[in-house]
Amino acid sequence: MFDALTGACRREGYHGCAFINTAAESPAGSPVHARTVAHKNAVRAWVTDLARQAGAAEPELLARQLTLLLDGGLAGGVLDGDPAITDAARSTARALVDAALPKR
């Protein structure tokens, strides 16, 4: 996930996440806005499933944390234009995952 974030943010002409941009530019409750929300919910469900498979004690919480971090990285990548933002997102995600998984 965070490798894809790095690739997106470093791509020439990157203008941020199309889903976040569309949600910000469409009226709440409109079909377009609803579709963007549905996409974000689908991503969070996928990450929840991954967290559950990995043995996270609270997979829904971890998924919410990671997708918030991912969305922040997507926004920060276009706002800051600093490629180091994805490294910060990745290391923060690693800390969240390490804290959420049972110790082996």
N, C-alpha and C. Protein backbone atom coordinates (compact mmCIF):
# COMPACT_ATOMS: atom_id res chain seq x y z
N MET A 1 0.82 -1.19 0.00
CA MET A 1 0.00 0.00 0.00
C MET A 1 0.87 1.26 0.00
N PHE A 2 1.87 1.26 0.84
CA PHE A 2 2.69 2.45 0.95
C PHE A 2 3.75 2.52 -0.15
N ASP A 3 4.05 1.39 -0.78
CA ASP A 3 4.87 1.42 -2.00
C ASP A 3 4.09 2.10 -3.12
N ALA A 4 2.79 1.77 -3.21
CA ALA A 4 1.94 2.40 -4.22
C ALA A 4 1.81 3.90 -3.95
N LEU A 5 1.74 4.27 -2.70
CA LEU A 5 1.70 5.69 -2.32
C LEU A 5 2.95 6.41 -2.82
N THR A 6 4.08 5.79 -2.61
CA THR A 6 5.34 6.39 -3.06
C THR A 6 5.33 6.56 -4.57
N GLY A 7 4.91 5.53 -5.29
CA GLY A 7 4.85 5.61 -6.75
C GLY A 7 3.92 6.70 -7.22
N ALA A 8 2.76 6.82 -6.59
CA ALA A 8 1.79 7.84 -7.00
C ALA A 8 2.34 9.24 -6.76
N CYS A 9 2.89 9.47 -5.58
CA CYS A 9 3.33 10.82 -5.21
C CYS A 9 4.55 11.28 -6.00
N ARG A 10 5.30 10.35 -6.52
CA ARG A 10 6.51 10.72 -7.28
C ARG A 10 6.27 10.75 -8.78
N ARG A 11 5.04 10.42 -9.19
CA ARG A 11 4.71 10.40 -10.62
C ARG A 11 4.60 11.83 -11.15
N GLU A 12 5.16 12.05 -12.31
CA GLU A 12 5.09 13.37 -12.97
C GLU A 12 3.63 13.75 -13.17
N GLY A 13 3.27 14.95 -12.79
CA GLY A 13 1.92 15.45 -12.98
C GLY A 13 0.94 14.99 -11.90
N TYR A 14 1.44 14.44 -10.80
CA TYR A 14 0.56 13.97 -9.73
C TYR A 14 -0.24 15.14 -9.15
N HIS A 15 -1.55 14.95 -9.07
CA HIS A 15 -2.43 16.00 -8.55
C HIS A 15 -3.26 15.51 -7.38
N GLY A 16 -2.81 14.47 -6.71
CA GLY A 16 -3.53 13.95 -5.57
C GLY A 16 -4.44 12.80 -5.95
N CYS A 17 -5.11 12.28 -4.94
CA CYS A 17 -6.02 11.16 -5.13
C CYS A 17 -7.29 11.63 -5.84
N ALA A 18 -7.61 10.99 -6.93
CA ALA A 18 -8.80 11.38 -7.69
C ALA A 18 -10.07 11.22 -6.85
N PHE A 19 -10.11 10.23 -5.99
CA PHE A 19 -11.30 10.02 -5.16
C PHE A 19 -11.43 11.10 -4.09
N ILE A 20 -10.32 11.46 -3.45
CA ILE A 20 -10.36 12.54 -2.45
C ILE A 20 -10.72 13.85 -3.14
N ASN A 21 -10.11 14.13 -4.27
CA ASN A 21 -10.40 15.37 -5.00
C ASN A 21 -11.86 15.43 -5.42
N THR A 22 -12.38 14.34 -5.92
CA THR A 22 -13.78 14.30 -6.36
C THR A 22 -14.72 14.48 -5.18
N ALA A 23 -14.43 13.83 -4.07
CA ALA A 23 -15.28 13.98 -2.88
C ALA A 23 -15.29 15.43 -2.41
N ALA A 24 -14.15 16.09 -2.48
CA ALA A 24 -14.07 17.48 -2.03
C ALA A 24 -14.81 18.43 -2.96
N GLU A 25 -14.92 18.05 -4.23
CA GLU A 25 -15.52 18.94 -5.22
C GLU A 25 -16.97 18.62 -5.54
N SER A 26 -17.52 17.57 -4.94
CA SER A 26 -18.91 17.21 -5.24
C SER A 26 -19.77 17.40 -3.99
N PRO A 27 -21.03 17.74 -4.20
CA PRO A 27 -21.91 17.95 -3.05
C PRO A 27 -22.14 16.66 -2.26
N ALA A 28 -22.07 16.77 -0.94
CA ALA A 28 -22.35 15.62 -0.09
C ALA A 28 -23.74 15.08 -0.42
N GLY A 29 -23.86 13.78 -0.50
CA GLY A 29 -25.14 13.15 -0.83
C GLY A 29 -25.39 12.96 -2.31
N SER A 30 -24.56 13.57 -3.15
CA SER A 30 -24.73 13.39 -4.59
C SER A 30 -24.25 12.00 -4.99
N PRO A 31 -24.70 11.50 -6.14
CA PRO A 31 -24.24 10.17 -6.59
C PRO A 31 -22.71 10.10 -6.75
N VAL A 32 -22.11 11.17 -7.22
CA VAL A 32 -20.66 11.18 -7.40
C VAL A 32 -19.96 11.09 -6.04
N HIS A 33 -20.42 11.89 -5.10
CA HIS A 33 -19.84 11.87 -3.76
C HIS A 33 -20.02 10.50 -3.13
N ALA A 34 -21.21 9.92 -3.30
CA ALA A 34 -21.49 8.60 -2.74
C ALA A 34 -20.55 7.56 -3.31
N ARG A 35 -20.21 7.66 -4.58
CA ARG A 35 -19.30 6.69 -5.22
C ARG A 35 -17.90 6.81 -4.64
N THR A 36 -17.45 8.03 -4.36
CA THR A 36 -16.12 8.20 -3.78
C THR A 36 -16.09 7.63 -2.36
N VAL A 37 -17.15 7.84 -1.61
CA VAL A 37 -17.23 7.29 -0.26
C VAL A 37 -17.25 5.76 -0.32
N ALA A 38 -17.99 5.21 -1.27
CA ALA A 38 -18.04 3.76 -1.43
C ALA A 38 -16.65 3.19 -1.73
N HIS A 39 -15.89 3.89 -2.56
CA HIS A 39 -14.53 3.44 -2.86
C HIS A 39 -13.67 3.44 -1.61
N LYS A 40 -13.71 4.51 -0.85
CA LYS A 40 -12.91 4.59 0.38
C LYS A 40 -13.33 3.51 1.37
N ASN A 41 -14.64 3.23 1.44
CA ASN A 41 -15.12 2.16 2.32
C ASN A 41 -14.62 0.80 1.86
N ALA A 42 -14.57 0.59 0.55
CA ALA A 42 -14.07 -0.68 0.01
C ALA A 42 -12.58 -0.86 0.33
N VAL A 43 -11.82 0.20 0.21
CA VAL A 43 -10.39 0.14 0.55
C VAL A 43 -10.24 -0.20 2.04
N ARG A 44 -11.00 0.49 2.89
CA ARG A 44 -10.91 0.23 4.33
C ARG A 44 -11.33 -1.22 4.65
N ALA A 45 -12.34 -1.74 3.97
CA ALA A 45 -12.76 -3.13 4.19
C ALA A 45 -11.65 -4.10 3.80
N TRP A 46 -10.97 -3.81 2.70
CA TRP A 46 -9.85 -4.64 2.25
C TRP A 46 -8.73 -4.62 3.30
N VAL A 47 -8.40 -3.43 3.80
CA VAL A 47 -7.34 -3.32 4.79
C VAL A 47 -7.77 -3.98 6.11
N THR A 48 -9.04 -3.88 6.45
CA THR A 48 -9.55 -4.57 7.64
C THR A 48 -9.36 -6.07 7.51
N ASP A 49 -9.65 -6.59 6.34
CA ASP A 49 -9.47 -8.03 6.11
C ASP A 49 -8.00 -8.42 6.23
N LEU A 50 -7.11 -7.61 5.68
CA LEU A 50 -5.68 -7.89 5.81
C LEU A 50 -5.25 -7.86 7.27
N ALA A 51 -5.75 -6.87 8.02
CA ALA A 51 -5.41 -6.76 9.44
C ALA A 51 -5.93 -7.96 10.22
N ARG A 52 -7.13 -8.39 9.90
CA ARG A 52 -7.71 -9.56 10.55
C ARG A 52 -6.87 -10.80 10.25
N GLN A 53 -6.48 -10.99 9.00
CA GLN A 53 -5.66 -12.14 8.60
C GLN A 53 -4.30 -12.12 9.31
N ALA A 54 -3.78 -10.91 9.55
CA ALA A 54 -2.47 -10.79 10.21
C ALA A 54 -2.56 -11.01 11.72
N GLY A 55 -3.80 -11.04 12.25
CA GLY A 55 -3.97 -11.29 13.68
C GLY A 55 -4.07 -10.05 14.54
N ALA A 56 -4.39 -8.90 13.94
CA ALA A 56 -4.53 -7.67 14.72
C ALA A 56 -5.64 -7.84 15.76
N ALA A 57 -5.38 -7.34 16.96
CA ALA A 57 -6.37 -7.44 18.04
C ALA A 57 -7.63 -6.65 17.69
N GLU A 58 -7.46 -5.51 17.05
CA GLU A 58 -8.58 -4.67 16.64
C GLU A 58 -8.42 -4.31 15.16
N PRO A 59 -8.79 -5.22 14.27
CA PRO A 59 -8.54 -5.00 12.84
C PRO A 59 -9.25 -3.77 12.28
N GLU A 60 -10.45 -3.47 12.74
CA GLU A 60 -11.16 -2.29 12.23
C GLU A 60 -10.42 -1.01 12.61
N LEU A 61 -9.92 -0.94 13.85
CA LEU A 61 -9.17 0.23 14.29
C LEU A 61 -7.88 0.38 13.49
N LEU A 62 -7.15 -0.71 13.33
CA LEU A 62 -5.90 -0.64 12.55
C LEU A 62 -6.18 -0.21 11.12
N ALA A 63 -7.22 -0.75 10.52
CA ALA A 63 -7.57 -0.36 9.15
C ALA A 63 -7.91 1.12 9.08
N ARG A 64 -8.66 1.62 10.03
CA ARG A 64 -9.00 3.05 10.05
C ARG A 64 -7.73 3.88 10.16
N GLN A 65 -6.82 3.48 11.03
CA GLN A 65 -5.57 4.22 11.21
C GLN A 65 -4.73 4.21 9.94
N LEU A 66 -4.60 3.05 9.33
CA LEU A 66 -3.77 2.94 8.13
C LEU A 66 -4.37 3.68 6.95
N THR A 67 -5.69 3.62 6.78
CA THR A 67 -6.29 4.32 5.64
C THR A 67 -6.29 5.83 5.86
N LEU A 68 -6.40 6.27 7.10
CA LEU A 68 -6.24 7.70 7.37
C LEU A 68 -4.82 8.16 7.03
N LEU A 69 -3.86 7.34 7.40
CA LEU A 69 -2.46 7.64 7.09
C LEU A 69 -2.23 7.64 5.58
N LEU A 70 -2.82 6.69 4.90
CA LEU A 70 -2.70 6.62 3.44
C LEU A 70 -3.32 7.86 2.79
N ASP A 71 -4.53 8.23 3.21
CA ASP A 71 -5.18 9.42 2.65
C ASP A 71 -4.36 10.68 2.96
N GLY A 72 -3.82 10.75 4.17
CA GLY A 72 -2.96 11.89 4.51
C GLY A 72 -1.71 11.94 3.65
N GLY A 73 -1.15 10.78 3.37
CA GLY A 73 0.02 10.71 2.49
C GLY A 73 -0.31 11.13 1.07
N LEU A 74 -1.49 10.74 0.59
CA LEU A 74 -1.91 11.14 -0.76
C LEU A 74 -2.09 12.66 -0.83
N ALA A 75 -2.70 13.22 0.19
CA ALA A 75 -2.90 14.68 0.21
C ALA A 75 -1.58 15.40 0.42
N GLY A 76 -0.77 14.91 1.34
CA GLY A 76 0.51 15.55 1.60
C GLY A 76 1.45 15.48 0.42
N GLY A 77 1.35 14.41 -0.35
CA GLY A 77 2.21 14.26 -1.52
C GLY A 77 1.99 15.36 -2.54
N VAL A 78 0.77 15.83 -2.65
CA VAL A 78 0.48 16.90 -3.60
C VAL A 78 0.65 18.28 -2.95
N LEU A 79 0.36 18.38 -1.67
CA LEU A 79 0.47 19.68 -0.99
C LEU A 79 1.91 20.07 -0.75
N ASP A 80 2.70 19.11 -0.24
CA ASP A 80 4.09 19.40 0.10
C ASP A 80 5.03 19.24 -1.08
N GLY A 81 4.72 18.28 -1.93
CA GLY A 81 5.62 17.98 -3.04
C GLY A 81 6.93 17.39 -2.56
N ASP A 82 6.97 16.94 -1.32
CA ASP A 82 8.20 16.39 -0.74
C ASP A 82 8.11 14.87 -0.75
N PRO A 83 8.96 14.20 -1.50
CA PRO A 83 8.89 12.74 -1.57
C PRO A 83 9.13 12.06 -0.23
N ALA A 84 9.72 12.76 0.73
CA ALA A 84 9.98 12.16 2.04
C ALA A 84 8.69 11.89 2.81
N ILE A 85 7.60 12.50 2.39
CA ILE A 85 6.33 12.28 3.08
C ILE A 85 5.93 10.81 3.03
N THR A 86 6.22 10.14 1.94
CA THR A 86 5.84 8.73 1.85
C THR A 86 6.71 7.86 2.76
N ASP A 87 7.95 8.25 2.98
CA ASP A 87 8.80 7.52 3.92
C ASP A 87 8.25 7.68 5.34
N ALA A 88 7.80 8.87 5.67
CA ALA A 88 7.22 9.10 7.00
C ALA A 88 5.93 8.30 7.17
N ALA A 89 5.11 8.26 6.13
CA ALA A 89 3.87 7.49 6.20
C ALA A 89 4.17 6.00 6.38
N ARG A 90 5.14 5.50 5.64
CA ARG A 90 5.50 4.09 5.72
C ARG A 90 6.02 3.74 7.12
N SER A 91 6.90 4.55 7.68
CA SER A 91 7.45 4.22 9.00
C SER A 91 6.37 4.34 10.09
N THR A 92 5.46 5.28 9.94
CA THR A 92 4.36 5.40 10.90
C THR A 92 3.44 4.18 10.78
N ALA A 93 3.16 3.75 9.56
CA ALA A 93 2.33 2.56 9.35
C ALA A 93 2.99 1.34 9.98
N ARG A 94 4.28 1.21 9.82
CA ARG A 94 5.01 0.09 10.41
C ARG A 94 4.84 0.10 11.93
N ALA A 95 4.96 1.27 12.56
CA ALA A 95 4.80 1.37 14.01
C ALA A 95 3.38 0.97 14.43
N LEU A 96 2.38 1.40 13.67
CA LEU A 96 0.99 1.05 13.97
C LEU A 96 0.77 -0.46 13.85
N VAL A 97 1.29 -1.04 12.79
CA VAL A 97 1.14 -2.49 12.58
C VAL A 97 1.86 -3.26 13.68
N ASP A 98 3.08 -2.87 13.99
CA ASP A 98 3.83 -3.56 15.04
C ASP A 98 3.11 -3.50 16.38
N ALA A 99 2.51 -2.35 16.69
CA ALA A 99 1.79 -2.21 17.95
C ALA A 99 0.48 -3.00 17.97
N ALA A 100 -0.13 -3.21 16.81
CA ALA A 100 -1.43 -3.85 16.74
C ALA A 100 -1.36 -5.37 16.68
N LEU A 101 -0.22 -5.90 16.27
CA LEU A 101 -0.11 -7.36 16.12
C LEU A 101 0.43 -8.00 17.38
N PRO A 102 0.02 -9.22 17.64
CA PRO A 102 0.53 -9.91 18.83
C PRO A 102 2.04 -10.12 18.73
N LYS A 103 2.68 -10.03 19.87
CA LYS A 103 4.13 -10.22 19.90
C LYS A 103 4.43 -11.71 19.70
N ARG A 104 5.45 -12.00 18.92
CA ARG A 104 5.83 -13.40 18.65
C ARG A 104 7.11 -13.74 19.31
